[in-house]
Amino acid sequence: MTYSYNLGFAADDAIQASHPTCELEGVLSDDEVVQILRWTDEWLKAAIDLGFVELPHALEESMVANIRACYRMKMNPEEAVFFCFRLRDESQLF
């Protein structure tokens, strides 16, 4: 089964293009994939609402790595937005 990141902004091709399609079968359960996609949607919404991101927006690889680290550290999406954009001008987290 192949999943494509869906940030809830399906009408915006620029957003969809910035997120690669991942082969996740056998790695994560469907529930885990849905949970990650939901958290990522909430992260993007918080980043927009807080004024850190304007659409269309393409994420840099270092930001994607930081977002993943925040998810693994069990931060809520809003905490992760502040954390990621604080680090943006310093360096990659991991």
JSON list of C-alpha atoms in Angstrom, two decimals:
[
{"chain": "A", "resi": 1, "resn": "MET", "atom": "CA", "xyz": [0.00, 0.00, 0.00]},
{"chain": "A", "resi": 2, "resn": "THR", "atom": "CA", "xyz": [1.37, 3.42, -0.93]},
{"chain": "A", "resi": 3, "resn": "TYR", "atom": "CA", "xyz": [0.47, 6.53, 1.03]},
{"chain": "A", "resi": 4, "resn": "SER", "atom": "CA", "xyz": [0.95, 10.08, -0.08]},
{"chain": "A", "resi": 5, "resn": "TYR", "atom": "CA", "xyz": [1.18, 12.81, 2.49]},
{"chain": "A", "resi": 6, "resn": "ASN", "atom": "CA", "xyz": [-2.14, 14.65, 2.54]},
{"chain": "A", "resi": 7, "resn": "LEU", "atom": "CA", "xyz": [-1.96, 17.86, 4.49]},
{"chain": "A", "resi": 8, "resn": "GLY", "atom": "CA", "xyz": [-5.61, 18.67, 4.06]},
{"chain": "A", "resi": 9, "resn": "PHE", "atom": "CA", "xyz": [-4.74, 21.12, 1.32]},
{"chain": "A", "resi": 10, "resn": "ALA", "atom": "CA", "xyz": [-5.37, 18.76, -1.60]},
{"chain": "A", "resi": 11, "resn": "ALA", "atom": "CA", "xyz": [-6.29, 21.65, -3.91]},
{"chain": "A", "resi": 12, "resn": "ASP", "atom": "CA", "xyz": [-2.82, 23.14, -3.52]},
{"chain": "A", "resi": 13, "resn": "ASP", "atom": "CA", "xyz": [-0.47, 21.24, -5.84]},
{"chain": "A", "resi": 14, "resn": "ALA", "atom": "CA", "xyz": [2.58, 23.11, -4.52]},
{"chain": "A", "resi": 15, "resn": "ILE", "atom": "CA", "xyz": [2.00, 21.73, -1.03]},
{"chain": "A", "resi": 16, "resn": "GLN", "atom": "CA", "xyz": [1.44, 18.19, -2.28]},
{"chain": "A", "resi": 17, "resn": "ALA", "atom": "CA", "xyz": [4.57, 18.37, -4.45]},
{"chain": "A", "resi": 18, "resn": "SER", "atom": "CA", "xyz": [6.74, 19.24, -1.43]},
{"chain": "A", "resi": 19, "resn": "HIS", "atom": "CA", "xyz": [5.88, 15.94, 0.30]},
{"chain": "A", "resi": 20, "resn": "PRO", "atom": "CA", "xyz": [7.22, 12.74, -1.22]},
{"chain": "A", "resi": 21, "resn": "THR", "atom": "CA", "xyz": [5.10, 9.64, -1.59]},
{"chain": "A", "resi": 22, "resn": "CYS", "atom": "CA", "xyz": [6.33, 6.98, 0.80]},
{"chain": "A", "resi": 23, "resn": "GLU", "atom": "CA", "xyz": [6.09, 3.22, 0.67]},
{"chain": "A", "resi": 24, "resn": "LEU", "atom": "CA", "xyz": [4.94, 2.37, 4.20]},
{"chain": "A", "resi": 25, "resn": "GLU", "atom": "CA", "xyz": [3.49, -1.13, 3.88]},
{"chain": "A", "resi": 26, "resn": "GLY", "atom": "CA", "xyz": [4.93, -3.42, 6.52]},
{"chain": "A", "resi": 27, "resn": "VAL", "atom": "CA", "xyz": [6.58, -0.53, 8.35]},
{"chain": "A", "resi": 28, "resn": "LEU", "atom": "CA", "xyz": [3.63, 1.22, 9.99]},
{"chain": "A", "resi": 29, "resn": "SER", "atom": "CA", "xyz": [0.04, 0.18, 10.57]},
{"chain": "A", "resi": 30, "resn": "ASP", "atom": "CA", "xyz": [-2.73, 2.08, 8.80]},
{"chain": "A", "resi": 31, "resn": "ASP", "atom": "CA", "xyz": [-3.70, 3.64, 12.14]},
{"chain": "A", "resi": 32, "resn": "GLU", "atom": "CA", "xyz": [-0.13, 4.86, 12.71]},
{"chain": "A", "resi": 33, "resn": "VAL", "atom": "CA", "xyz": [0.00, 6.39, 9.23]},
{"chain": "A", "resi": 34, "resn": "VAL", "atom": "CA", "xyz": [-3.32, 8.18, 9.83]},
{"chain": "A", "resi": 35, "resn": "GLN", "atom": "CA", "xyz": [-2.06, 9.44, 13.20]},
{"chain": "A", "resi": 36, "resn": "ILE", "atom": "CA", "xyz": [1.14, 10.81, 11.63]},
{"chain": "A", "resi": 37, "resn": "LEU", "atom": "CA", "xyz": [-0.75, 12.47, 8.78]},
{"chain": "A", "resi": 38, "resn": "ARG", "atom": "CA", "xyz": [-3.22, 14.02, 11.22]},
{"chain": "A", "resi": 39, "resn": "TRP", "atom": "CA", "xyz": [-0.37, 15.35, 13.41]},
{"chain": "A", "resi": 40, "resn": "THR", "atom": "CA", "xyz": [1.38, 16.74, 10.32]},
{"chain": "A", "resi": 41, "resn": "ASP", "atom": "CA", "xyz": [-1.86, 18.47, 9.22]},
{"chain": "A", "resi": 42, "resn": "GLU", "atom": "CA", "xyz": [-2.13, 20.02, 12.69]},
{"chain": "A", "resi": 43, "resn": "TRP", "atom": "CA", "xyz": [1.54, 21.12, 12.54]},
{"chain": "A", "resi": 44, "resn": "LEU", "atom": "CA", "xyz": [1.00, 22.88, 9.20]},
{"chain": "A", "resi": 45, "resn": "LYS", "atom": "CA", "xyz": [-2.24, 24.51, 10.37]},
{"chain": "A", "resi": 46, "resn": "ALA", "atom": "CA", "xyz": [-0.49, 25.79, 13.51]},
{"chain": "A", "resi": 47, "resn": "ALA", "atom": "CA", "xyz": [2.45, 27.09, 11.46]},
{"chain": "A", "resi": 48, "resn": "ILE", "atom": "CA", "xyz": [0.02, 28.99, 9.20]},
{"chain": "A", "resi": 49, "resn": "ASP", "atom": "CA", "xyz": [-2.12, 30.28, 12.09]},
{"chain": "A", "resi": 50, "resn": "LEU", "atom": "CA", "xyz": [0.98, 31.48, 13.98]},
{"chain": "A", "resi": 51, "resn": "GLY", "atom": "CA", "xyz": [2.32, 33.28, 10.90]},
{"chain": "A", "resi": 52, "resn": "PHE", "atom": "CA", "xyz": [5.41, 31.15, 10.31]},
{"chain": "A", "resi": 53, "resn": "VAL", "atom": "CA", "xyz": [4.21, 29.73, 6.98]},
{"chain": "A", "resi": 54, "resn": "GLU", "atom": "CA", "xyz": [2.29, 31.17, 4.05]},
{"chain": "A", "resi": 55, "resn": "LEU", "atom": "CA", "xyz": [0.82, 29.04, 1.29]},
{"chain": "A", "resi": 56, "resn": "PRO", "atom": "CA", "xyz": [2.12, 27.80, -1.02]},
{"chain": "A", "resi": 57, "resn": "HIS", "atom": "CA", "xyz": [5.04, 26.48, 1.03]},
{"chain": "A", "resi": 58, "resn": "ALA", "atom": "CA", "xyz": [7.70, 23.86, 0.33]},
{"chain": "A", "resi": 59, "resn": "LEU", "atom": "CA", "xyz": [9.58, 22.39, 3.27]},
{"chain": "A", "resi": 60, "resn": "GLU", "atom": "CA", "xyz": [13.36, 22.10, 3.26]},
{"chain": "A", "resi": 61, "resn": "GLU", "atom": "CA", "xyz": [14.86, 18.71, 4.08]},
{"chain": "A", "resi": 62, "resn": "SER", "atom": "CA", "xyz": [16.29, 19.99, 7.36]},
{"chain": "A", "resi": 63, "resn": "MET", "atom": "CA", "xyz": [12.83, 21.21, 8.43]},
{"chain": "A", "resi": 64, "resn": "VAL", "atom": "CA", "xyz": [11.28, 17.82, 7.58]},
{"chain": "A", "resi": 65, "resn": "ALA", "atom": "CA", "xyz": [13.94, 16.12, 9.74]},
{"chain": "A", "resi": 66, "resn": "ASN", "atom": "CA", "xyz": [13.18, 18.51, 12.62]},
{"chain": "A", "resi": 67, "resn": "ILE", "atom": "CA", "xyz": [9.42, 17.93, 12.29]},
{"chain": "A", "resi": 68, "resn": "ARG", "atom": "CA", "xyz": [9.99, 14.17, 12.42]},
{"chain": "A", "resi": 69, "resn": "ALA", "atom": "CA", "xyz": [12.15, 14.57, 15.52]},
{"chain": "A", "resi": 70, "resn": "CYS", "atom": "CA", "xyz": [9.45, 16.65, 17.21]},
{"chain": "A", "resi": 71, "resn": "TYR", "atom": "CA", "xyz": [6.85, 13.99, 16.45]},
{"chain": "A", "resi": 72, "resn": "ARG", "atom": "CA", "xyz": [9.10, 11.27, 17.88]},
{"chain": "A", "resi": 73, "resn": "MET", "atom": "CA", "xyz": [9.65, 13.41, 21.02]},
{"chain": "A", "resi": 74, "resn": "LYS", "atom": "CA", "xyz": [5.84, 13.51, 21.43]},
{"chain": "A", "resi": 75, "resn": "MET", "atom": "CA", "xyz": [5.59, 17.30, 21.14]},
{"chain": "A", "resi": 76, "resn": "ASN", "atom": "CA", "xyz": [2.19, 18.66, 20.30]},
{"chain": "A", "resi": 77, "resn": "PRO", "atom": "CA", "xyz": [2.04, 20.34, 16.86]},
{"chain": "A", "resi": 78, "resn": "GLU", "atom": "CA", "xyz": [2.10, 23.91, 18.23]},
{"chain": "A", "resi": 79, "resn": "GLU", "atom": "CA", "xyz": [5.15, 23.20, 20.41]},
{"chain": "A", "resi": 80, "resn": "ALA", "atom": "CA", "xyz": [6.81, 21.64, 17.37]},
{"chain": "A", "resi": 81, "resn": "VAL", "atom": "CA", "xyz": [6.16, 24.75, 15.25]},
{"chain": "A", "resi": 82, "resn": "PHE", "atom": "CA", "xyz": [7.89, 27.01, 17.77]},
{"chain": "A", "resi": 83, "resn": "PHE", "atom": "CA", "xyz": [10.71, 24.51, 18.20]},
{"chain": "A", "resi": 84, "resn": "CYS", "atom": "CA", "xyz": [11.27, 24.03, 14.46]},
{"chain": "A", "resi": 85, "resn": "PHE", "atom": "CA", "xyz": [11.21, 27.70, 13.57]},
{"chain": "A", "resi": 86, "resn": "ARG", "atom": "CA", "xyz": [13.50, 28.52, 16.48]},
{"chain": "A", "resi": 87, "resn": "LEU", "atom": "CA", "xyz": [16.00, 26.04, 15.04]},
{"chain": "A", "resi": 88, "resn": "ARG", "atom": "CA", "xyz": [15.52, 27.05, 11.41]},
{"chain": "A", "resi": 89, "resn": "ASP", "atom": "CA", "xyz": [18.28, 29.65, 11.38]},
{"chain": "A", "resi": 90, "resn": "GLU", "atom": "CA", "xyz": [20.60, 27.69, 13.66]},
{"chain": "A", "resi": 91, "resn": "SER", "atom": "CA", "xyz": [20.93, 24.18, 12.24]},
{"chain": "A", "resi": 92, "resn": "GLN", "atom": "CA", "xyz": [19.28, 20.84, 11.79]},
{"chain": "A", "resi": 93, "resn": "LEU", "atom": "CA", "xyz": [18.22, 19.19, 15.05]},
{"chain": "A", "resi": 94, "resn": "PHE", "atom": "CA", "xyz": [19.42, 15.67, 14.24]}
]
